[in-house]
Tab-separated table of C-alpha atoms in Angstrom:
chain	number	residue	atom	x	y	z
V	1	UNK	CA	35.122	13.552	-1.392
V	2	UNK	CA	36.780	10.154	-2.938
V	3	UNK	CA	35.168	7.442	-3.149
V	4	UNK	CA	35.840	3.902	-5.087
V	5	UNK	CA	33.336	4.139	-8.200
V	6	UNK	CA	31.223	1.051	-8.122
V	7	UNK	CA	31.936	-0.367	-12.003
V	8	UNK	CA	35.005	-1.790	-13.446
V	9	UNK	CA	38.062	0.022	-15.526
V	10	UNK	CA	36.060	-0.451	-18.703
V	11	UNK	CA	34.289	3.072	-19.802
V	12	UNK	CA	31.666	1.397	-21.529
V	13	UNK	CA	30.991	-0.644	-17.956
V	14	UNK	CA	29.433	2.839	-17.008
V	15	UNK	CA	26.228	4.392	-17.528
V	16	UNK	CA	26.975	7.895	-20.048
V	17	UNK	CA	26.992	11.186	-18.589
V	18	UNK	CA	23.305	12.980	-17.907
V	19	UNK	CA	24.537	15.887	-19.526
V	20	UNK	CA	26.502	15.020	-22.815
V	21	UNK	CA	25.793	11.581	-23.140
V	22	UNK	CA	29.564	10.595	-23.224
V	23	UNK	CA	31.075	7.969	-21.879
V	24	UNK	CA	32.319	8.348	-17.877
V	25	UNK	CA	35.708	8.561	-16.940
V	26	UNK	CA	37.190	9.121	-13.939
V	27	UNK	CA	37.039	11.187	-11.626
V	28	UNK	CA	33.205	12.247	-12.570
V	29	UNK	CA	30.933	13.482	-10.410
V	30	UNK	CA	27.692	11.959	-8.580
V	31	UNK	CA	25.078	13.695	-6.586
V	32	UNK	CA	24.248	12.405	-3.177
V	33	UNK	CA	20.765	14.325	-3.130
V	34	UNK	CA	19.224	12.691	-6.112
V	35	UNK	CA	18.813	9.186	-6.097
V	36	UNK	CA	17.612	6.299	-5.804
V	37	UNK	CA	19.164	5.409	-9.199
V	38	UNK	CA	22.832	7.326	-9.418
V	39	UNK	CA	22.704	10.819	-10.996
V	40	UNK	CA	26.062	10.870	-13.008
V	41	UNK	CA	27.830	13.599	-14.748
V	42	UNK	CA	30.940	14.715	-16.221
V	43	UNK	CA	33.617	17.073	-15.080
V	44	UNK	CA	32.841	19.517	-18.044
V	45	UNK	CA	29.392	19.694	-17.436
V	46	UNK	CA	29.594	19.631	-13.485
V	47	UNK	CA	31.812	22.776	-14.369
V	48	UNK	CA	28.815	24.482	-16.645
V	49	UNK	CA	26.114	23.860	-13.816
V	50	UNK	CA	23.939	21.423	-15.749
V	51	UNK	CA	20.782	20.679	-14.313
V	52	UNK	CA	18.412	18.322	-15.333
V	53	UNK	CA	14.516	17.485	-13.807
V	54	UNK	CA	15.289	17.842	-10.017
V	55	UNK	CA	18.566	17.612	-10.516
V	56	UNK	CA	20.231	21.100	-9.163
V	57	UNK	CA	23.756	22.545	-9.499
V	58	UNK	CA	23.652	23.658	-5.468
V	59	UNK	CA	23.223	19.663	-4.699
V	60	UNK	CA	25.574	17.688	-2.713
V	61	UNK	CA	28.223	15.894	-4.583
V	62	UNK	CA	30.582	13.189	-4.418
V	63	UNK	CA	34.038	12.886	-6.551
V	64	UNK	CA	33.931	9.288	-8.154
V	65	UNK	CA	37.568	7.952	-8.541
V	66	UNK	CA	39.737	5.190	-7.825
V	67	UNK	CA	42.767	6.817	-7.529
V	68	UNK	CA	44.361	6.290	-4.753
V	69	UNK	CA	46.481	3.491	-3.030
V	70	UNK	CA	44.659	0.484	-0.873
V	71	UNK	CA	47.092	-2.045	-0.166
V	72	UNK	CA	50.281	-0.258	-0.610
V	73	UNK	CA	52.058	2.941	-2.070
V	74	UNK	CA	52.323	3.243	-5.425
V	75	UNK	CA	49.518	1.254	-6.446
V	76	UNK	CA	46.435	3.165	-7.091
V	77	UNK	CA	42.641	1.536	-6.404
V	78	UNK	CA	42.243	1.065	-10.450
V	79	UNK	CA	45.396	-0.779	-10.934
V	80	UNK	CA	44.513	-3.295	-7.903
V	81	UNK	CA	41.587	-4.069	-9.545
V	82	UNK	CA	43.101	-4.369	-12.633
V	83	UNK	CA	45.575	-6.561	-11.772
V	84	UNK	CA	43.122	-8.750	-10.442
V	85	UNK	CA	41.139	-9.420	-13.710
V	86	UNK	CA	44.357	-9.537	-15.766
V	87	UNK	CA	45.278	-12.567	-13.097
V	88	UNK	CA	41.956	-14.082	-14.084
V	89	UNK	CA	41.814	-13.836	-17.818
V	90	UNK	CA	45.644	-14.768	-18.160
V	91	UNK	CA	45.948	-17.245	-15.532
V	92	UNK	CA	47.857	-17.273	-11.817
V	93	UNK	CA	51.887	-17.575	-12.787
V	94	UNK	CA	51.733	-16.266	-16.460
V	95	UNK	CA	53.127	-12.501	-15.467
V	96	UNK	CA	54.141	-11.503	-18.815
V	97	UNK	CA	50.745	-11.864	-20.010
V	98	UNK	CA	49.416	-9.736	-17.219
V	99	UNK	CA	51.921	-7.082	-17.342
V	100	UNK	CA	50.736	-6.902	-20.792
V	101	UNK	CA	47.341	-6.627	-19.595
V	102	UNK	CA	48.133	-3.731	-17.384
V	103	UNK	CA	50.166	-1.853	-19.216
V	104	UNK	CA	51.433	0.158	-16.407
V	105	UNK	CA	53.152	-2.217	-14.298
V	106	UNK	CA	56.205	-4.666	-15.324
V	107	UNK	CA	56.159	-8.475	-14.898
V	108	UNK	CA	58.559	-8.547	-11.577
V	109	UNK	CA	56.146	-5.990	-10.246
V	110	UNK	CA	53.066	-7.702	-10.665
V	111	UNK	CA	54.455	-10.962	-9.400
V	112	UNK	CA	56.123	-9.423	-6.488
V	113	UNK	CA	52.581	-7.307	-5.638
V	114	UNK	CA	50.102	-10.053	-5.877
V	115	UNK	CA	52.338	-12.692	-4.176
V	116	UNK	CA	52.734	-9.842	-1.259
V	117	UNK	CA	49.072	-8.946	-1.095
V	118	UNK	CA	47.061	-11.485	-2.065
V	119	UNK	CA	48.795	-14.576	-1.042
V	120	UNK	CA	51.535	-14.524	1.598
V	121	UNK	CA	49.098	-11.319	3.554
V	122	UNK	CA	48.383	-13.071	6.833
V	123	UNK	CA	45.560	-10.509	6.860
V	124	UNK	CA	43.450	-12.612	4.366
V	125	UNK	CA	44.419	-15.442	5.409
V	126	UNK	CA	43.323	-15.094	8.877
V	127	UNK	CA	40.420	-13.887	7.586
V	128	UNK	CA	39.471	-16.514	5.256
V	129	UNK	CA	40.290	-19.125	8.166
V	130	UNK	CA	37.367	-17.105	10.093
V	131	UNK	CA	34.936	-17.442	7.230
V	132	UNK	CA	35.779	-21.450	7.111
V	133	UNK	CA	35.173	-21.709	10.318
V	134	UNK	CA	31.552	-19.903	10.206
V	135	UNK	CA	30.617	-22.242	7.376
V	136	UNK	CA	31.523	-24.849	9.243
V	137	UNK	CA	29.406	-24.275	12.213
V	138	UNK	CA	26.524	-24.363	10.273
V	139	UNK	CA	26.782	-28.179	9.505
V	140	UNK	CA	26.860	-30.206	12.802
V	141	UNK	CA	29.065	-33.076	13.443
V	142	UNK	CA	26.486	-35.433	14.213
V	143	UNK	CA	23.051	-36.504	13.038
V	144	UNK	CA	20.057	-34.341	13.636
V	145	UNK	CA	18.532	-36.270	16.392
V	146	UNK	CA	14.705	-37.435	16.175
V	147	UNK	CA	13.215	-35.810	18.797
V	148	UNK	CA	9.382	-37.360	20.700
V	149	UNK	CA	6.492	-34.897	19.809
V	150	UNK	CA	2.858	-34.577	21.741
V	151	UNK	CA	1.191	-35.455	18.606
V	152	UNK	CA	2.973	-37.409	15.728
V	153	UNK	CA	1.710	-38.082	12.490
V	154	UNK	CA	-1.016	-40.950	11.977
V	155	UNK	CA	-0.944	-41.631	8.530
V	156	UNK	CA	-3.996	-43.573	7.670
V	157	UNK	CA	-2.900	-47.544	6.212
V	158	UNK	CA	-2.212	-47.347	2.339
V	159	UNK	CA	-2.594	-44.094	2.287
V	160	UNK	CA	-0.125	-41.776	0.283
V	161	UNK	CA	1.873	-40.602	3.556
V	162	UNK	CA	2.028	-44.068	4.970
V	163	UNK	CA	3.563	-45.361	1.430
V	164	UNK	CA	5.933	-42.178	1.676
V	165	UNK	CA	7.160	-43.692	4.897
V	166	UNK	CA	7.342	-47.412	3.897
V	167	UNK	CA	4.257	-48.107	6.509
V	168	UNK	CA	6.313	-46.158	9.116
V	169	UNK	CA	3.704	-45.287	12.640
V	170	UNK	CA	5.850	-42.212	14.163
V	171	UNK	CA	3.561	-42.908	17.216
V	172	UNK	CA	4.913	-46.378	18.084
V	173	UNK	CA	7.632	-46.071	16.568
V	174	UNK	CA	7.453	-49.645	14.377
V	175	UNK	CA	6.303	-50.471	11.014
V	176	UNK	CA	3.394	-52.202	9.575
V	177	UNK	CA	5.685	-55.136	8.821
V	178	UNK	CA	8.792	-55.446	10.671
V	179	UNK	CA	11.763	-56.897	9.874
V	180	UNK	CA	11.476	-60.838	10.423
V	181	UNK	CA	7.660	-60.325	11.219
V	182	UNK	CA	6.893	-63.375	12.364
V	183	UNK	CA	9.165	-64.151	14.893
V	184	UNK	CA	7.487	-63.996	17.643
V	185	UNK	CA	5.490	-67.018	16.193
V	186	UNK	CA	8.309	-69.473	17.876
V	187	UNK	CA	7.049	-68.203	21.362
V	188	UNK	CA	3.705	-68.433	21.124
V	189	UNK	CA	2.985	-72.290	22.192
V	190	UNK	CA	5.848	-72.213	24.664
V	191	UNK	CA	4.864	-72.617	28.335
V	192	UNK	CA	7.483	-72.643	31.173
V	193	UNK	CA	5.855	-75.513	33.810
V	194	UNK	CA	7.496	-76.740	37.330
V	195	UNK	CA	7.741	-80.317	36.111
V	196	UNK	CA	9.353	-79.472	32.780
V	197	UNK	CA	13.100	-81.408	32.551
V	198	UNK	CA	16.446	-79.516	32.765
V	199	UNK	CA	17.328	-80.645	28.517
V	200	UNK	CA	13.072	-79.146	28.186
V	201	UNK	CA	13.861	-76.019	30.286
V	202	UNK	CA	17.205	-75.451	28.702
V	203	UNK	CA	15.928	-75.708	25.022
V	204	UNK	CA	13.361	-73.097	26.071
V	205	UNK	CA	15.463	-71.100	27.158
V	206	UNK	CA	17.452	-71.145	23.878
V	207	UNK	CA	14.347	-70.657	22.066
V	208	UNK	CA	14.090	-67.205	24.211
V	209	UNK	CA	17.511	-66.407	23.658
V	210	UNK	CA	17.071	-66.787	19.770
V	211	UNK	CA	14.110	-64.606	19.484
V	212	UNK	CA	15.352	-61.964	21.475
V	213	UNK	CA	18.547	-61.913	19.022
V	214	UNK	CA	15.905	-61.625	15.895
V	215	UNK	CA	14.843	-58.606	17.799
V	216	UNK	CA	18.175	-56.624	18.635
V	217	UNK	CA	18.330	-57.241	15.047
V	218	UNK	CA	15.340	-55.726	14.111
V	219	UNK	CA	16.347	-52.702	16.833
V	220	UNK	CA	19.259	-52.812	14.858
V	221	UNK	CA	18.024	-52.332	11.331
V	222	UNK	CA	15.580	-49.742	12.547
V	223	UNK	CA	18.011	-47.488	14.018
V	224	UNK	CA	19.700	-47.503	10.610
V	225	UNK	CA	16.739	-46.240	8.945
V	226	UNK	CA	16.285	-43.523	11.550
V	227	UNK	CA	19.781	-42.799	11.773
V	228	UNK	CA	20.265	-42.624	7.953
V	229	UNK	CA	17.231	-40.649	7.251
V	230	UNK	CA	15.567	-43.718	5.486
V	231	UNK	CA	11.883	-43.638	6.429
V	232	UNK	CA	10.918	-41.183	3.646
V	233	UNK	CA	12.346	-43.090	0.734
V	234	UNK	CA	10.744	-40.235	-1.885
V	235	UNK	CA	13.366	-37.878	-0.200
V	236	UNK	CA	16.041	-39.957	0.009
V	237	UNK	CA	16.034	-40.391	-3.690
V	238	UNK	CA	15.741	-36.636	-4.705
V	239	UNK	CA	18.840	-35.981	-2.485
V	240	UNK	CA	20.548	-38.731	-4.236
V	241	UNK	CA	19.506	-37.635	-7.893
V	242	UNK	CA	21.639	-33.875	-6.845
V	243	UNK	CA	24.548	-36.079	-7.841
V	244	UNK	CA	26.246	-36.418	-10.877
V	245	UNK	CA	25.278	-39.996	-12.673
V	246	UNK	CA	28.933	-41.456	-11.904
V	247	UNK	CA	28.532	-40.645	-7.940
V	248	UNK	CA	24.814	-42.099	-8.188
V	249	UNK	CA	26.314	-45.355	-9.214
V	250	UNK	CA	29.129	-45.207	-6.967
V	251	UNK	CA	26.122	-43.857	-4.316
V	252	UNK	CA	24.329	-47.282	-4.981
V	253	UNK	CA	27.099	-49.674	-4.684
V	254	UNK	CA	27.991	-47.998	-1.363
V	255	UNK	CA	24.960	-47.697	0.269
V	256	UNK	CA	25.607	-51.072	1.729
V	257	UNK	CA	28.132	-50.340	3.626
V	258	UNK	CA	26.268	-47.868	5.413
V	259	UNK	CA	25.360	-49.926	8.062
V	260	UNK	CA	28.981	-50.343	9.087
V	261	UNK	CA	29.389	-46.241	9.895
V	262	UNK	CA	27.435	-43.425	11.197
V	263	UNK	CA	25.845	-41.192	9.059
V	264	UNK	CA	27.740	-38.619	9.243
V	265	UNK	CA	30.932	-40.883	8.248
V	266	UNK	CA	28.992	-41.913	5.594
V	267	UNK	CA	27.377	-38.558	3.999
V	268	UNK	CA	31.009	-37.269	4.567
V	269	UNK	CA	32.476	-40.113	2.342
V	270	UNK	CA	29.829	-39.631	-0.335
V	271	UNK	CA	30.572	-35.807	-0.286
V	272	UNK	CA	34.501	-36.363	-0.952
V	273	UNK	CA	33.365	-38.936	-3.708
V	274	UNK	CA	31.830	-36.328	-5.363
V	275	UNK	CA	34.312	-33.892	-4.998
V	276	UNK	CA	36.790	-35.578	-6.266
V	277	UNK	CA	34.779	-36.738	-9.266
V	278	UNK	CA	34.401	-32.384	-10.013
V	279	UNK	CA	38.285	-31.992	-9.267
V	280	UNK	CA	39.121	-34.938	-11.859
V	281	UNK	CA	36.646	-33.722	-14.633
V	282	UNK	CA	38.074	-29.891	-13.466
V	283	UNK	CA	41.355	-31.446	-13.881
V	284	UNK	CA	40.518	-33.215	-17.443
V	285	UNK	CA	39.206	-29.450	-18.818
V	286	UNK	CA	42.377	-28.022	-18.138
V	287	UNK	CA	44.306	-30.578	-19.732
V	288	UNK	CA	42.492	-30.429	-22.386
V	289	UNK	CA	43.402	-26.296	-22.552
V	290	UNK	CA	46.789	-26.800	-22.541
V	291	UNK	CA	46.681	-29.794	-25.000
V	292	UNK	CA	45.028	-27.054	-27.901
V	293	UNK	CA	47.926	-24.580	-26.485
V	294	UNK	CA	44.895	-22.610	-24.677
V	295	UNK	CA	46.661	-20.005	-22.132
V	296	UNK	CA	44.028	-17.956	-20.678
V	297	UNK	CA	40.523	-18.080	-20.350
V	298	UNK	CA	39.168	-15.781	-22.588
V	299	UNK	CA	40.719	-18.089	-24.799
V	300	UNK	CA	38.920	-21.108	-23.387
V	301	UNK	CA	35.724	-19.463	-23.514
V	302	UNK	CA	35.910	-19.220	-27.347
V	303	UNK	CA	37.521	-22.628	-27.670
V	304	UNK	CA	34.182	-23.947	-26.032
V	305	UNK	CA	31.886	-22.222	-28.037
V	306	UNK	CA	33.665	-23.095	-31.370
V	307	UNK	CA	33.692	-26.745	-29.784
V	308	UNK	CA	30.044	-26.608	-29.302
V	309	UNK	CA	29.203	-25.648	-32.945
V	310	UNK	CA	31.594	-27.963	-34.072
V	311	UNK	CA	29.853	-31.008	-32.298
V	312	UNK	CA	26.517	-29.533	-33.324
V	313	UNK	CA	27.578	-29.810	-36.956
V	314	UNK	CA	28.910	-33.310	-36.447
V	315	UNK	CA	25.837	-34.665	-35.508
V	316	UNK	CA	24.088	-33.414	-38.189
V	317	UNK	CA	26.488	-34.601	-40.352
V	318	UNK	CA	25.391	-37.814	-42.487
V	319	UNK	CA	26.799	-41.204	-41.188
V	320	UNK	CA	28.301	-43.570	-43.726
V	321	UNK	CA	27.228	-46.648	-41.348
V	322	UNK	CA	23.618	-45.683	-41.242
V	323	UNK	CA	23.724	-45.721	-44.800
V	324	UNK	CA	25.296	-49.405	-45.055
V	325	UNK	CA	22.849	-50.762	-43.473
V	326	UNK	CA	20.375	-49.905	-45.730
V	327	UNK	CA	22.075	-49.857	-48.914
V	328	UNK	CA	21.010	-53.154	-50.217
V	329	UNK	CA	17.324	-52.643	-49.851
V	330	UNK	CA	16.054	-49.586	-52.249
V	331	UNK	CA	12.923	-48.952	-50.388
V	332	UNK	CA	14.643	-48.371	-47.182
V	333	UNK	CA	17.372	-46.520	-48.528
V	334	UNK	CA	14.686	-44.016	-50.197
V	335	UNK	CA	13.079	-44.203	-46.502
V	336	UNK	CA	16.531	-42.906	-45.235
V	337	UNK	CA	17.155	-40.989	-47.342
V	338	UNK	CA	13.789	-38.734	-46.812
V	339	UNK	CA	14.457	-38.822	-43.315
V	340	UNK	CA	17.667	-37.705	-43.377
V	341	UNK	CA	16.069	-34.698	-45.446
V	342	UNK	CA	13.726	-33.657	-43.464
V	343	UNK	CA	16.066	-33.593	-39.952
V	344	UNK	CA	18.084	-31.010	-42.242
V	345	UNK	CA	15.000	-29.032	-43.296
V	346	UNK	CA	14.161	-28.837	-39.298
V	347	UNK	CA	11.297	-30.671	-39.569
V	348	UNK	CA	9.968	-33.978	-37.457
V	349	UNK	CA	10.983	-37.059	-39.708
V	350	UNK	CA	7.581	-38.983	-40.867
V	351	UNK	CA	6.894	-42.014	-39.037
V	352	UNK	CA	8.991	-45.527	-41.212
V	353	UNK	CA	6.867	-47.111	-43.417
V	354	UNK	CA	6.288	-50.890	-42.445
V	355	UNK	CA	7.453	-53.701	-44.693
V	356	UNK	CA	6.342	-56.600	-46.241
V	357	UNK	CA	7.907	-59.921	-45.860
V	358	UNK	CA	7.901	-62.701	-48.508
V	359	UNK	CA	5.812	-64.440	-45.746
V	360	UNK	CA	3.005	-61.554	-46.220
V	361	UNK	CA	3.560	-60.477	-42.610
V	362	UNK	CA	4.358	-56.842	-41.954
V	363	UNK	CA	7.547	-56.451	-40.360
V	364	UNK	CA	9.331	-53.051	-39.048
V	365	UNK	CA	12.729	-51.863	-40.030
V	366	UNK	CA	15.360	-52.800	-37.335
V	367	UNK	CA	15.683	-49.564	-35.518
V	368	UNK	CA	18.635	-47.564	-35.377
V	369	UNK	CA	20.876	-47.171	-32.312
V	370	UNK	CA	23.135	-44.428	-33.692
V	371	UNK	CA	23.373	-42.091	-30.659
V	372	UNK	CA	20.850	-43.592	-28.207
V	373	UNK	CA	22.310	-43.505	-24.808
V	374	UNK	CA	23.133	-46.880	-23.625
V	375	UNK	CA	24.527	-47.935	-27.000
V	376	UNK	CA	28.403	-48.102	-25.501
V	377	UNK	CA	27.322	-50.529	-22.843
V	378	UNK	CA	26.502	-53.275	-25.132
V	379	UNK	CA	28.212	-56.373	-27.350
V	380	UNK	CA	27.269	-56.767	-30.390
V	381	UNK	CA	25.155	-59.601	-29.998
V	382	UNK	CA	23.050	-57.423	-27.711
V	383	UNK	CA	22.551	-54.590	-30.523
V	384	UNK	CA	21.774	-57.118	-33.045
V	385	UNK	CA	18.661	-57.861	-30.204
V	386	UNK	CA	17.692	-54.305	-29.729
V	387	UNK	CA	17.541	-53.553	-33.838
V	388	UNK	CA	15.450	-56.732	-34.334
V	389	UNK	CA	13.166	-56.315	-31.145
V	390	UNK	CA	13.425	-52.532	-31.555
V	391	UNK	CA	14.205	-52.050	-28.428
V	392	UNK	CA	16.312	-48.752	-27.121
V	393	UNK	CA	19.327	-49.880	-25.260
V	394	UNK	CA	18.044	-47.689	-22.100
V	395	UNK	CA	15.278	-50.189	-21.769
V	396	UNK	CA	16.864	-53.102	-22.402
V	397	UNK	CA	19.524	-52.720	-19.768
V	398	UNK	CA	16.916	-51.706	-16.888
V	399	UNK	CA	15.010	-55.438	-17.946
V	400	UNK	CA	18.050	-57.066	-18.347
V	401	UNK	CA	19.263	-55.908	-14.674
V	402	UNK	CA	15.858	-56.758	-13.313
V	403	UNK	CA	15.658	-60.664	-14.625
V	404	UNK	CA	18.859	-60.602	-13.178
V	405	UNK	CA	18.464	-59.601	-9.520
V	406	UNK	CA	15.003	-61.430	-9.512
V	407	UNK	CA	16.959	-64.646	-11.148
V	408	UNK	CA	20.114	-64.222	-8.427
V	409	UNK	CA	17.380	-64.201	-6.024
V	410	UNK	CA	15.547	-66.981	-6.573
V	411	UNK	CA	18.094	-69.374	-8.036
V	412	UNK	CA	16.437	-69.314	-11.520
V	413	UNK	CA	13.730	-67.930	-13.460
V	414	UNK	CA	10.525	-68.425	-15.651
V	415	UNK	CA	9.390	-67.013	-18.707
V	416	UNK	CA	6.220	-66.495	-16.668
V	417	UNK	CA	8.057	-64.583	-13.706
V	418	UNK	CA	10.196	-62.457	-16.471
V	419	UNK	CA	6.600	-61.686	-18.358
V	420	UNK	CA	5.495	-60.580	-15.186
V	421	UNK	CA	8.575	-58.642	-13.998
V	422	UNK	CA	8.795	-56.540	-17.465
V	423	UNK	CA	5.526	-55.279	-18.930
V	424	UNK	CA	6.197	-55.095	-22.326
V	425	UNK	CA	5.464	-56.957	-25.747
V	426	UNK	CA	4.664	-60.704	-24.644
V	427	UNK	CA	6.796	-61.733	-27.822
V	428	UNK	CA	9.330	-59.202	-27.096
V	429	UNK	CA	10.052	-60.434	-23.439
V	430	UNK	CA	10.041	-63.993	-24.748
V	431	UNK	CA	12.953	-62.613	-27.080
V	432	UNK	CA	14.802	-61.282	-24.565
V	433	UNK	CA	14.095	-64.460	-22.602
V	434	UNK	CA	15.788	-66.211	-24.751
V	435	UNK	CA	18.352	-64.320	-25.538
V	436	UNK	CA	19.913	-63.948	-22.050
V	437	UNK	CA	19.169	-67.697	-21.497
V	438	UNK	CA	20.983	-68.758	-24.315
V	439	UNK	CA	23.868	-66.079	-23.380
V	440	UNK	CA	24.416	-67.999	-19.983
V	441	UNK	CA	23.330	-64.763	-18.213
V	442	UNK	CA	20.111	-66.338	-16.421
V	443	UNK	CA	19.479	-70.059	-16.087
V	444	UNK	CA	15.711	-71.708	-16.034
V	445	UNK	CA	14.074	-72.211	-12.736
């Protein structure tokens, strides 16, 4: 009986014959008593009755082969197959290459077949419509709505639940500290009486129609939080890290706007972000292909292993502007120099040597930035800071960031507040102080 052989058109994709130990081709024969792993043998020795453990010749059989036509006449199992890998490895429109490939099929033919079968077949198509719309069902158009339970969580105050959920009581449904917590303050000495005036009643009255607008704006914030799927903040942030680092930042600066549209709108926004981001980089790969004259990806795959090693060996490569920089004092060139040494021998460089000043103080090299991440992002007055304060430019544009939302927010800042905003090096933070003072990115409280 014929059956469609489970490997691919390569010989050496197949297990070797029981009997001879040569390599399969079809047809062969498999036996459908023995099992579970396939008992495969040739046509010569199917012919001499070989036998083998429990293996017997009078066993049930099956003819492995893939010749004979699926799709249409004239084109056997094999050469469907085929056709489709030679479409993969050459690429979709380059026909002479695949011809080539198959070897049994001209260009016209192979155009003319696959354009039939695979693309114009309303057969597929219909059924790849179906399996859209199946995927699609499993993602609902709305929000998963929150839903009352007999017995919520009570996480105890400050514990590790209740920090989880920013102070969050699923029982009353409120927070520890609301939004605007104290407005209720405003009501709290007001007393309607008979005798008050009509200007007395009427500013009451606005008093009462003020607070309860400070609390459809709390209802309002609230239901963003729910809505959004902002009470657990920990989980929040783990679904954002899932992102590429370009869509978090574009994540971040849109998150504001979130308030505007459901969350749905939004999640569906941030999902076509990102998609687009892995179409453009998609997009940049293959131009990069064609640019080395790349045709197929076989090709490509060797292109981006030989790119690999040659990046590899780049950075391992000596720098001529580390070497400036420490050309005019011998002690640090020799310093270098042994360091550079021992990253070729594969080894961990020793820790630099501190130096002596003419003041008798011991002062550090400046540190190298040479491949630090960050490094891009800065002037050159700013590296000049991170070599003297030895500071990696990671760091010092997470501090810099913070004085600046902490200075935006109060209207100025203190060397005390930035000592207590960044815990680092007293002498360090007064440097950087200083630095973005004098820079005109901060300005003194």
């Amino acid at each position: 009986m014929d059956r469609l052989g489970p490997f691919g058109n390569d010989p050496f994709d197949k297990p070797p014959c029981k009997g001879c130990s040569s390599y399969l081709t079809e047809p062969y024969i498999k036996c459908a008593e023995c099992g579970p792993s396939p008992f495969l043998i040739c046509l010569q020795c199917f012919t001499r009755g070989f036998e083998y453990k429990k293996h017997q010749s009078d066993h049930k059989y099956e003819i492995m082969t893939s010749d004979f036509p699926v799709l249409e006449p004239g084109w056997t199992a094999q050469e469907e197959m085929a056709l489709l890998e030679a479409v993969m490895d050459c690429g979709f429109g380059n026909w002479q290459d695949v011809a080539y490939q198959m070897r049994t099929k001209t260009k016209e033919e192979c155009e003319s077949h696959y354009m039939k079968n695979f693309i114009n077949n309303p057969l597929f198509s219909s059924t790849l419509l179906s399996m859209q719309k199946t995927k699609d069902s499993h993602f609902a158009d709305t929000a998963i709505p929150f839903k009352p339970t007999d017995d919520p969580p009570r996480p105890t105050f400050d514990s590790v639940l209740s920090r989880d959920m920013a102070g969050y009581m699923p029982a009353r449904a409120d927070f520890m500290e609301e939004f605007d917590n104290y407005a209720e303050w405003d009501l709290k000495d007001i007393d309607f009486v008979d005798d008050d005036s009509d200007v007395l009643r009427a500013l009451k009255l606005a008093v009462v129609d003020i607070y309860h607008s400070r609390l459809r704006e709390r209802q309002r914030r609230k239901k963003i939080i729910r809505d959004h799927g902002l009470i657990n903040l920990r989980k929040f942030q783990l679904l954002e890290r899932c992102y590429p680092k370009e869509v978090q930042e574009m994540y971040d600066v849109m998150r504001r706007f979130a308030r505007v549209v459901g969350p749905t709108e939004h999640d569906k926004f941030i999902e076509s972000n990102a998609l687009e981001f892995e179409l453009r980089k998609e997009i940049h790969r293959l131009q990069e292909y064609r640019k080395a004259g790349i045709k197929s990806f076989c090709s490509a795959k060797v292109y981006d292993r030989v790119k690999r090693v040659r990046e590899d060996e780049r950075r391992k490569r000596t720098v001529l502007s580390d070497v400036l920089q420490y050309i005019q004092d011998s002690r640090a060139c020799q310093q270098w120099l042994s360091k550079q040494a021992a990253i070729d021998a594969g080894i961990t460089p020793p820790v630099p040597m501190l130096t002596v000043s003419a003041s008798g103080r011991r002062s550090a090299p400046p540190l190298n930035l040479t491949g630090l991440p960050g490094t891009e992002k800065l002037n050159e007055r700013e590296k000049e800071l991170c070599q003297v304060v030895r500071l990696v430019p990671g760091a010092y544009l997470e501090y810099k960031q913070a004085l600046l939302n902490e200075c935006r927010r109060q209207g100025g800042l203190r060397l005390a507040q930035a000592r207590a905003l960044i815990k680092i090096d007293v002498n360090k933070t007064r440097k950087i102080y200083d630095f973005l003072i004098k820079e005109g990115y901060i300005t003194k409280a």
